[in-house]
Coordinates of C-alpha atoms and ligand atoms in Angstrom, one line a residue:
M1 CA 159.0 13.0 86.4
N2 CA 159.8 10.9 89.4
R3 CA 156.4 10.2 90.8
I4 CA 157.5 9.6 94.3
L5 CA 158.4 13.3 94.7
I6 CA 155.7 15.7 95.5
P7 CA 156.3 19.0 93.8
A8 CA 157.0 21.9 96.0
L9 CA 156.2 25.3 94.7
L10 CA 159.1 27.7 95.0
L11 CA 158.8 31.4 94.7
S12 CA 161.3 34.1 95.0
I13 CA 160.1 37.6 95.2
L14 CA 162.2 40.4 94.1
S15 CA 159.4 42.9 93.9
G16 CA 160.8 46.4 93.4
Y17 CA 164.0 45.1 94.9
S18 CA 166.8 45.8 92.5
Y19 CA 169.7 43.6 91.7
G20 CA 173.1 45.0 92.8
K21 CA 172.1 46.2 96.2
S22 CA 171.8 43.9 99.2
P23 CA 168.3 43.5 100.7
K24 CA 167.9 44.7 104.3
L25 CA 166.0 41.5 105.0
V26 CA 165.8 38.0 103.6
L27 CA 162.4 36.6 104.6
Q28 CA 162.1 32.9 104.0
V29 CA 158.5 31.7 104.3
T30 CA 157.9 28.0 104.4
V31 CA 154.4 26.5 104.6
D32 CA 154.6 23.0 106.0
G33 CA 152.8 20.4 103.9
L34 CA 151.4 22.9 101.3
R35 CA 151.2 20.7 98.3
A36 CA 151.8 22.8 95.2
D37 CA 148.4 22.1 93.6
L38 CA 146.5 23.4 96.6
I39 CA 147.5 27.0 95.9
K40 CA 145.8 26.8 92.5
R41 CA 142.8 24.8 93.8
Y42 CA 141.7 27.6 96.1
A43 CA 142.9 30.6 94.0
S44 CA 139.4 32.1 93.7
H45 CA 139.3 32.9 97.4
Y46 CA 142.5 34.9 97.6
G47 CA 142.9 38.5 98.3
E48 CA 145.2 40.8 96.4
N49 CA 148.3 40.8 98.6
G50 CA 148.8 37.3 100.1
F51 CA 149.5 34.4 97.6
N52 CA 148.6 36.8 94.8
Y53 CA 151.3 39.2 95.8
L54 CA 153.9 36.4 95.4
L55 CA 152.4 35.0 92.2
R56 CA 152.1 38.5 90.7
E57 CA 155.4 40.0 91.7
G58 CA 157.6 36.9 92.0
V59 CA 159.6 34.5 90.0
V60 CA 157.6 31.3 90.2
Y61 CA 159.2 27.9 89.8
T62 CA 156.4 25.6 88.8
N63 CA 158.6 22.6 88.1
A64 CA 160.7 22.5 91.2
H65 CA 161.1 19.2 92.9
Y66 CA 162.9 17.8 95.9
L67 CA 165.6 15.3 94.9
H68 CA 165.2 13.2 98.0
A69 CA 162.8 10.3 98.6
N70 CA 161.8 10.8 102.3
T71 CA 159.9 14.1 102.0
E72 CA 159.5 14.8 105.7
T73 CA 159.6 18.1 107.6
I74 CA 163.2 18.1 108.9
V75 CA 164.5 16.7 105.6
G76 CA 162.7 19.4 103.5
H77 CA 163.5 22.3 105.8
T78 CA 167.2 21.4 106.0
T79 CA 167.3 21.1 102.2
L80 CA 165.7 24.5 101.9
A81 CA 168.2 25.9 104.6
T82 CA 171.3 24.4 103.0
G83 CA 170.6 23.7 99.3
A84 CA 172.1 20.3 99.9
T85 CA 170.5 16.8 99.7
P86 CA 170.1 14.8 102.9
A87 CA 173.0 12.6 101.7
V88 CA 175.1 15.7 102.4
H89 CA 173.4 17.6 105.2
G90 CA 172.6 14.5 107.2
M91 CA 169.0 15.1 108.1
I92 CA 167.7 11.9 106.5
G93 CA 164.5 11.6 108.4
N94 CA 162.5 12.9 111.3
V95 CA 164.0 9.9 113.2
W96 CA 167.3 8.3 112.5
Y97 CA 170.0 6.2 114.0
H98 CA 172.3 8.0 116.5
A99 CA 175.6 6.2 116.6
D100 CA 176.7 7.8 119.9
T101 CA 174.1 6.0 121.8
G102 CA 173.2 3.2 119.5
E103 CA 169.5 4.1 119.5
L104 CA 167.0 5.7 117.2
G105 CA 166.6 9.3 118.1
Y106 CA 164.8 12.5 117.1
N107 CA 166.4 14.6 114.4
I108 CA 167.4 17.7 116.4
E109 CA 167.5 16.3 119.9
D110 CA 170.5 17.5 122.0
A111 CA 170.6 16.5 125.7
T112 CA 173.3 19.2 126.2
A113 CA 170.9 22.0 125.1
P114 CA 167.9 21.8 127.5
L115 CA 164.7 23.7 126.8
I116 CA 164.4 27.0 128.8
P117 CA 161.1 27.0 130.7
T118 CA 158.9 29.9 129.8
R119 CA 156.9 29.7 133.0
K120 CA 157.2 28.2 136.5
H121 CA 154.5 25.6 136.2
S122 CA 153.4 24.0 133.0
R123 CA 151.2 21.0 132.3
K124 CA 152.3 18.5 129.9
G125 CA 150.2 18.3 126.7
A126 CA 149.5 15.1 124.9
Q127 CA 152.1 14.3 122.3
L128 CA 150.7 13.2 118.9
D129 CA 153.8 13.4 116.9
P130 CA 155.4 9.9 116.7
A131 CA 158.8 11.4 115.8
Q132 CA 158.8 13.4 119.0
T133 CA 158.1 10.3 121.0
R134 CA 161.5 9.0 119.9
A135 CA 163.4 11.9 121.4
R136 CA 165.5 10.8 124.3
S137 CA 165.7 14.3 125.8
S138 CA 163.8 17.6 125.4
G139 CA 166.9 19.5 124.5
R140 CA 167.2 20.9 120.9
S141 CA 170.0 22.2 118.8
P142 CA 171.1 22.3 115.1
L143 CA 174.3 20.4 115.8
G144 CA 173.2 17.3 113.9
I145 CA 173.1 19.3 110.7
L146 CA 176.4 18.6 109.0
V147 CA 176.8 21.5 106.6
P148 CA 176.4 25.3 107.0
T149 CA 173.0 26.8 106.3
F150 CA 172.4 29.9 104.2
S151 CA 171.9 31.8 107.4
D152 CA 175.3 30.5 108.7
I153 CA 177.0 31.8 105.6
L154 CA 175.2 35.1 105.9
S155 CA 176.5 35.4 109.4
K156 CA 180.0 34.7 108.3
S157 CA 179.9 37.1 105.4
T158 CA 178.7 39.9 107.7
A159 CA 181.3 39.1 110.4
G160 CA 178.4 38.1 112.7
K161 CA 176.5 41.4 112.3
A162 CA 173.5 39.9 110.5
K163 CA 170.6 39.2 112.8
I164 CA 169.3 35.7 112.2
F165 CA 166.1 34.1 113.4
G166 CA 164.1 30.9 112.7
I167 CA 160.6 30.6 114.1
S168 CA 157.8 28.0 113.6
G169 CA 155.0 26.0 115.1
K170 CA 157.4 23.1 115.0
D171 CA 160.8 22.9 116.7
R172 CA 162.6 21.2 113.8
S173 CA 161.3 23.8 111.3
A174 CA 162.7 26.6 113.4
V175 CA 166.0 25.0 114.3
A176 CA 167.0 23.9 110.8
M177 CA 166.5 27.3 109.2
A178 CA 168.2 29.3 112.0
G179 CA 171.3 27.2 111.5
Q180 CA 174.2 27.3 114.0
K181 CA 174.5 31.1 114.1
G182 CA 170.9 32.1 114.4
T183 CA 168.3 31.9 117.1
A184 CA 165.3 29.6 117.0
Y185 CA 161.9 29.8 118.7
W186 CA 159.0 27.4 118.4
Y187 CA 155.5 26.8 119.7
S188 CA 154.9 24.6 122.7
T189 CA 151.9 22.3 122.5
D190 CA 152.2 22.1 126.4
N191 CA 151.4 25.8 127.0
G192 CA 151.1 27.8 123.8
D193 CA 154.3 29.8 124.5
F194 CA 157.2 30.2 122.0
Q195 CA 160.2 28.5 123.6
S196 CA 163.9 28.0 122.9
S197 CA 166.8 26.0 124.2
S198 CA 170.1 26.7 126.0
Y199 CA 171.9 26.3 122.7
Y200 CA 170.6 29.8 121.8
M201 CA 170.4 31.7 125.0
E202 CA 170.7 31.6 128.8
Q203 CA 167.4 33.4 129.3
Y204 CA 164.7 34.9 127.3
P205 CA 164.9 38.5 126.1
D206 CA 162.3 40.7 127.7
W207 CA 160.3 41.0 124.5
A208 CA 159.8 37.2 124.3
T209 CA 158.9 37.0 128.0
S210 CA 156.5 39.8 127.5
W211 CA 154.9 38.2 124.4
N212 CA 154.5 34.9 126.2
G213 CA 153.0 36.8 129.1
K214 CA 150.1 37.8 126.9
R215 CA 149.1 34.1 126.8
L216 CA 147.4 34.6 123.4
A217 CA 146.9 30.9 122.8
E218 CA 145.0 30.5 126.1
K219 CA 142.6 33.1 124.9
M220 CA 141.3 30.4 122.5
A221 CA 139.8 28.5 125.4
G222 CA 136.1 28.1 124.8
Q223 CA 136.5 29.5 121.3
K224 CA 136.0 27.7 118.0
W225 CA 137.6 27.4 114.6
A226 CA 134.9 28.7 112.3
L227 CA 134.9 29.0 108.5
L228 CA 136.1 32.3 107.2
H229 CA 133.2 32.4 104.6
D230 CA 129.8 30.9 104.3
A231 CA 130.2 27.2 103.6
S232 CA 128.5 27.5 100.2
H233 CA 131.5 29.5 98.9
Y234 CA 133.9 26.5 99.4
K235 CA 134.9 24.0 96.7
L236 CA 135.1 21.3 99.2
A237 CA 131.9 22.1 101.2
Q238 CA 130.7 18.5 100.7
Q239 CA 134.0 17.2 102.2
D240 CA 133.5 18.2 105.8
D241 CA 132.0 15.2 107.5
R242 CA 133.9 12.1 106.6
P243 CA 134.2 9.0 108.8
Y244 CA 138.0 8.8 108.4
E245 CA 138.8 12.2 109.7
I246 CA 140.4 12.2 113.1
D247 CA 138.4 14.2 115.6
L248 CA 141.1 14.8 118.2
K249 CA 138.9 13.7 121.1
G250 CA 136.1 16.1 120.7
Y251 CA 137.5 18.7 118.3
G252 CA 135.0 17.2 115.9
R253 CA 134.9 16.3 112.2
T254 CA 132.8 19.3 111.1
F255 CA 132.8 23.0 111.4
P256 CA 132.9 24.8 113.8
H257 CA 135.7 23.0 115.7
P258 CA 135.6 23.8 119.4
F259 CA 139.1 24.3 121.0
G260 CA 137.6 23.2 124.3
A261 CA 138.8 23.9 127.8
L262 CA 142.4 25.0 128.6
Q263 CA 142.9 21.9 130.7
H264 CA 142.2 19.5 127.9
P265 CA 145.5 17.7 127.1
L266 CA 145.0 18.4 123.4
F267 CA 144.0 22.1 123.8
F268 CA 147.3 23.7 122.5
T269 CA 147.5 21.0 119.8
R270 CA 144.0 21.9 118.6
V271 CA 145.0 25.6 118.4
L272 CA 147.9 24.6 116.1
V273 CA 145.5 22.4 114.1
S274 CA 143.6 25.6 113.0
P275 CA 144.4 29.0 111.4
E276 CA 145.0 30.3 114.9
G277 CA 148.4 28.5 114.9
D278 CA 149.6 30.5 112.0
R279 CA 148.2 33.7 113.4
L280 CA 150.0 33.2 116.7
L281 CA 153.2 32.7 114.8
L282 CA 152.6 35.9 112.8
D283 CA 152.0 37.8 116.0
F284 CA 155.2 36.4 117.5
A285 CA 157.1 37.4 114.3
K286 CA 155.9 41.0 114.5
A287 CA 157.1 41.3 118.1
L288 CA 160.4 39.8 117.1
V289 CA 160.9 42.1 114.1
E290 CA 160.2 45.2 116.2
A291 CA 162.2 44.2 119.2
E292 CA 165.2 42.9 117.4
G293 CA 165.1 45.7 114.8
L294 CA 165.3 43.4 111.8
G295 CA 166.0 45.1 108.4
Q296 CA 166.8 48.5 110.0
D297 CA 170.3 49.0 108.7
D298 CA 172.6 48.1 105.7
V299 CA 173.5 44.7 107.0
T300 CA 171.2 42.0 105.6
D301 CA 169.2 40.2 108.3
Y302 CA 167.4 36.9 107.9
L303 CA 164.1 35.8 109.3
S304 CA 162.6 32.3 108.5
I305 CA 158.9 31.8 109.3
S306 CA 157.7 28.3 108.9
F307 CA 153.9 28.0 109.2
S308 CA 152.8 24.6 110.5
S309 CA 149.0 24.7 110.6
V310 CA 148.3 23.5 107.0
D311 CA 150.4 20.4 107.7
A312 CA 148.7 19.8 111.1
V313 CA 145.3 20.1 109.5
N314 CA 146.3 17.8 106.7
H315 CA 147.4 15.1 109.1
F316 CA 144.0 14.9 110.8
F317 CA 141.6 15.9 108.1
G318 CA 143.5 15.2 104.9
P319 CA 144.6 17.6 102.2
S320 CA 141.2 17.3 100.3
S321 CA 139.0 18.4 103.2
L322 CA 137.0 21.5 103.9
E323 CA 139.4 22.1 106.8
N324 CA 142.3 22.2 104.4
E325 CA 140.5 24.6 102.1
D326 CA 139.8 27.0 105.0
V327 CA 143.2 26.8 106.6
V328 CA 144.8 27.7 103.3
V329 CA 142.4 30.5 102.6
Q330 CA 143.0 31.9 106.1
L331 CA 146.7 31.5 105.6
D332 CA 146.3 33.8 102.6
R333 CA 145.0 36.5 104.9
T334 CA 147.9 35.8 107.4
L335 CA 150.4 36.2 104.6
E336 CA 148.8 39.4 103.5
E337 CA 149.1 40.8 107.0
L338 CA 152.7 39.6 107.2
F339 CA 153.7 41.3 103.9
T340 CA 151.9 44.5 104.9
F341 CA 153.7 44.6 108.2
I342 CA 157.1 43.9 106.6
D343 CA 156.3 46.7 104.1
Q344 CA 155.7 49.1 107.0
K345 CA 158.7 48.2 109.1
V346 CA 161.3 47.3 106.4
G347 CA 159.8 48.0 103.0
L348 CA 159.1 45.2 100.6
D349 CA 161.5 47.0 98.2
N350 CA 164.2 46.2 100.7
T351 CA 163.1 42.6 101.3
L352 CA 163.9 39.4 99.4
I353 CA 161.1 36.8 100.1
V354 CA 161.6 33.1 99.4
F355 CA 158.5 31.0 99.6
S356 CA 158.2 27.2 99.5
A357 CA 156.7 24.1 101.0
D358 CA 158.9 21.6 102.8
H359 CA 157.0 18.7 101.2
G360 CA 153.6 17.8 99.9
M361 CA 151.0 15.4 101.3
A362 CA 149.3 12.3 99.9
D363 CA 145.5 12.2 100.2
M364 CA 144.0 10.1 102.9
P365 CA 143.9 6.5 101.7
E366 CA 140.1 6.3 102.3
Y367 CA 139.6 9.3 100.1
A368 CA 141.9 7.9 97.5
I369 CA 139.7 4.7 97.5
E370 CA 136.7 6.9 97.0
Q371 CA 138.4 8.3 94.0
G372 CA 138.8 4.8 92.6
K373 CA 142.5 4.4 93.5
D374 CA 144.0 1.2 94.9
A375 CA 144.9 2.4 98.4
G376 CA 144.9 1.4 102.0
R377 CA 146.4 2.0 105.4
L378 CA 149.6 0.3 106.5
Y379 CA 150.9 1.2 109.9
S380 CA 154.5 1.1 111.1
D381 CA 153.9 -1.8 113.5
E382 CA 152.4 -3.8 110.7
V383 CA 155.5 -3.2 108.5
L384 CA 157.7 -4.2 111.5
A385 CA 155.6 -7.4 112.1
M386 CA 155.8 -8.3 108.3
A387 CA 159.6 -7.8 108.4
R388 CA 160.0 -10.0 111.5
E389 CA 157.8 -12.7 110.0
I390 CA 160.0 -12.7 106.9
S391 CA 163.1 -12.9 109.1
A392 CA 161.7 -15.8 111.0
E393 CA 160.8 -17.6 107.8
L394 CA 164.2 -17.0 106.2
F395 CA 166.6 -17.2 109.1
D396 CA 164.6 -18.8 111.9
S397 CA 165.0 -15.6 114.0
E398 CA 162.7 -12.6 114.1
N399 CA 165.3 -10.8 116.2
I400 CA 167.4 -9.9 113.2
V401 CA 164.9 -7.1 112.5
K402 CA 165.6 -4.6 115.2
D403 CA 163.2 -1.7 114.5
F404 CA 161.2 0.2 111.9
F405 CA 160.7 3.9 111.8
R406 CA 159.5 5.0 108.4
P407 CA 161.0 4.7 105.9
F408 CA 163.9 2.8 107.4
L409 CA 164.1 -0.7 108.7
Y410 CA 167.0 -1.5 111.0
L411 CA 168.7 -4.9 111.4
D412 CA 170.3 -6.1 114.6
G413 CA 174.1 -6.7 114.5
V414 CA 174.2 -9.1 117.4
A415 CA 171.4 -11.2 116.1
L416 CA 173.0 -11.3 112.7
A417 CA 176.3 -12.4 114.2
S418 CA 174.8 -15.1 116.3
K419 CA 173.2 -16.6 113.2
K420 CA 176.5 -16.1 111.3
L421 CA 174.7 -14.1 108.7
S422 CA 176.2 -11.6 106.4
R423 CA 174.5 -8.3 106.6
K424 CA 174.5 -7.8 102.9
K425 CA 172.8 -11.1 102.2
A426 CA 170.3 -10.8 105.0
S427 CA 169.4 -7.2 103.9
A428 CA 168.9 -8.3 100.3
A429 CA 166.8 -11.3 101.1
I430 CA 164.5 -9.4 103.5
A431 CA 164.2 -6.5 101.1
R432 CA 163.2 -8.9 98.3
A433 CA 160.6 -10.6 100.4
L434 CA 159.3 -7.3 101.9
A435 CA 158.8 -5.8 98.5
K436 CA 156.3 -8.5 97.6
K437 CA 154.1 -7.8 100.6
P438 CA 150.8 -6.1 100.0
G439 CA 151.0 -2.4 100.5
I440 CA 154.8 -2.1 100.1
G441 CA 155.8 -0.1 97.1
G442 CA 159.5 -1.1 97.2
A443 CA 162.3 -2.0 99.5
I444 CA 166.0 -1.6 98.8
P445 CA 169.1 -2.3 101.0
S446 CA 171.0 0.8 101.8
Q447 CA 174.3 -0.5 100.3
E448 CA 172.5 -1.2 97.1
A449 CA 170.9 2.3 97.0
M450 CA 174.2 4.0 97.8
A451 CA 175.9 2.3 94.9
S452 CA 173.1 3.0 92.5
E453 CA 173.7 5.5 89.7
A454 CA 170.0 5.4 88.7
S455 CA 167.7 8.3 88.6
G456 CA 164.1 8.0 89.6
I457 CA 163.1 6.5 92.9
A458 CA 166.5 4.7 93.4
G459 CA 168.3 8.0 92.8
A460 CA 166.0 9.8 95.3
I461 CA 166.7 7.1 97.9
R462 CA 170.5 7.4 97.3
N463 CA 170.2 11.1 97.8
N464 CA 168.5 10.4 101.1
I465 CA 171.2 8.2 102.7
H466 CA 174.1 9.9 104.4
P467 CA 177.1 7.6 103.9
Q468 CA 178.8 8.7 107.1
R469 CA 175.8 8.2 109.1
V470 CA 175.2 4.8 107.7
L471 CA 178.8 4.0 108.3
S472 CA 178.5 5.6 111.7
V473 CA 176.0 3.1 112.8
I474 CA 178.8 0.6 112.8
S475 CA 179.3 1.2 116.5
Y476 CA 175.8 -0.1 117.0
R477 CA 176.4 -3.2 119.1
A478 CA 179.7 -3.8 117.4
D479 CA 181.2 -7.2 118.2
S480 CA 183.9 -9.4 116.8
A481 CA 181.6 -10.9 114.2
N482 CA 180.4 -7.5 113.2
P483 CA 183.5 -5.5 112.8
V484 CA 183.5 -1.7 112.7
S485 CA 184.3 -1.6 109.0
K486 CA 180.8 -2.8 108.2
P487 CA 177.6 -1.0 108.7
S488 CA 175.6 -2.8 111.3
V489 CA 172.3 -1.2 110.5
S490 CA 170.5 -1.6 107.2
R491 CA 168.0 0.8 105.9
F492 CA 165.3 0.0 103.5
A493 CA 163.3 2.8 102.0
V494 CA 159.6 2.3 101.6
P495 CA 158.2 4.9 99.3
S496 CA 155.0 6.3 100.6
A497 CA 153.1 6.3 97.4
T498 CA 154.4 4.6 94.3
P499 CA 152.4 3.9 91.2
G500 CA 150.5 0.6 91.3
S501 CA 151.1 0.2 95.0
K502 CA 148.9 0.8 98.0
I503 CA 149.5 4.1 99.8
L504 CA 151.2 3.9 103.2
A505 CA 149.4 5.7 105.9
T506 CA 151.0 9.0 106.9
A507 CA 151.3 9.9 110.5
L508 CA 152.4 13.2 111.8
S509 CA 155.7 14.2 110.1
Ligands
ZN601 ZN1 156.6 19.3 107.1

């Protein structure tokens, strides 16, 4: 097994649903960051009809793995949506090089598709997602996805009659699954509403306006995230108060976690970093299914629901925390409520459920150290500094290294040209030196990775590079010494956790 890949559990449920007739509804449920082993770890807590419904009635793929190296949210979701690797669908990372502007940008950003405001006045919440901070506009659309999604093909095969929706706590998770033909809505950490962009609509339908008008997220003001059961029932009861957990400026490291005042810049983020984030999404899903009449006729409809709270909790508390145990256990109840609702409205006999994670999650480095592993934190700015130091040593210029956004390091075409350096040689030399640095699992020039026929990590990296997009970066500061026929940006993949190497810190993906 390729150890860089974190297994994703994939379940298809065909309960009662018989082959030969089309389902009225395809319900694709994705749980962001739900590492496969976590489902088993907490199994003693589950009710009959959440995870257990899927495990009992479904086809369970226990040895399913992503074929790509950069197991991040947009990459995994687009792979689930299209069945293709990022080398084909183009979503190679949460952040990648946008040839049209010559800058790094956010995966689904689209300045021509601005967000539609859900209310007249809205405060701006604090942004903790480093990928979002690279977005050059707030507009969002699926146009960066280069192949059709399953939902696009469903639309085509039903002559546009299928109703198609993707909803999530995260924009990228909603947009990828809805494809070009569906409609996406996602949670706003500015105001707790579910929002969309002008790519999908000119204005919100009445039901969405009315749902947002309930201001359910705001009702969490002054409330707390408390454990579902008594602490003594939990496997990880002793793993609540650990110095390396991130307390979100007063959300705290231990239960109960207070959401605080509505005015706090992290208030709506804290709600997402709790089981309430998944419950809000469920409530929005119910309103959508009712108002849009999903699964009510013989044309197969599609609804993707991507739950984000497990991932959010993992990022701040780690996947081996009491917070993780409780958010997964409470998700089990949320899933049960979802399946019960779908049974009442559509009938589970008429519904095909597909369930998966978009990626797993490494344990926090400090926890891994406690477990006797060789681990540590390495931040992006440290990798960038290392690469610049190498460049200065090798080529007497640190400017050759343009930028780093994990897992890709970018070289500067102009700086290379001014030093009369070949991109190929410079990439190879920097990669070789970088791979020897403490904390780096490996580094490989993109050209080398693309030419590789190897399996394992090299194969997973190859599957994660879109040749056209690597070629498309040619326009990046193209000049006479850096002709358009050669890529002017090199990418090195730095695996996040390889055997024998230290573990890179994970930030919000
Ligand atoms: Zn994710």
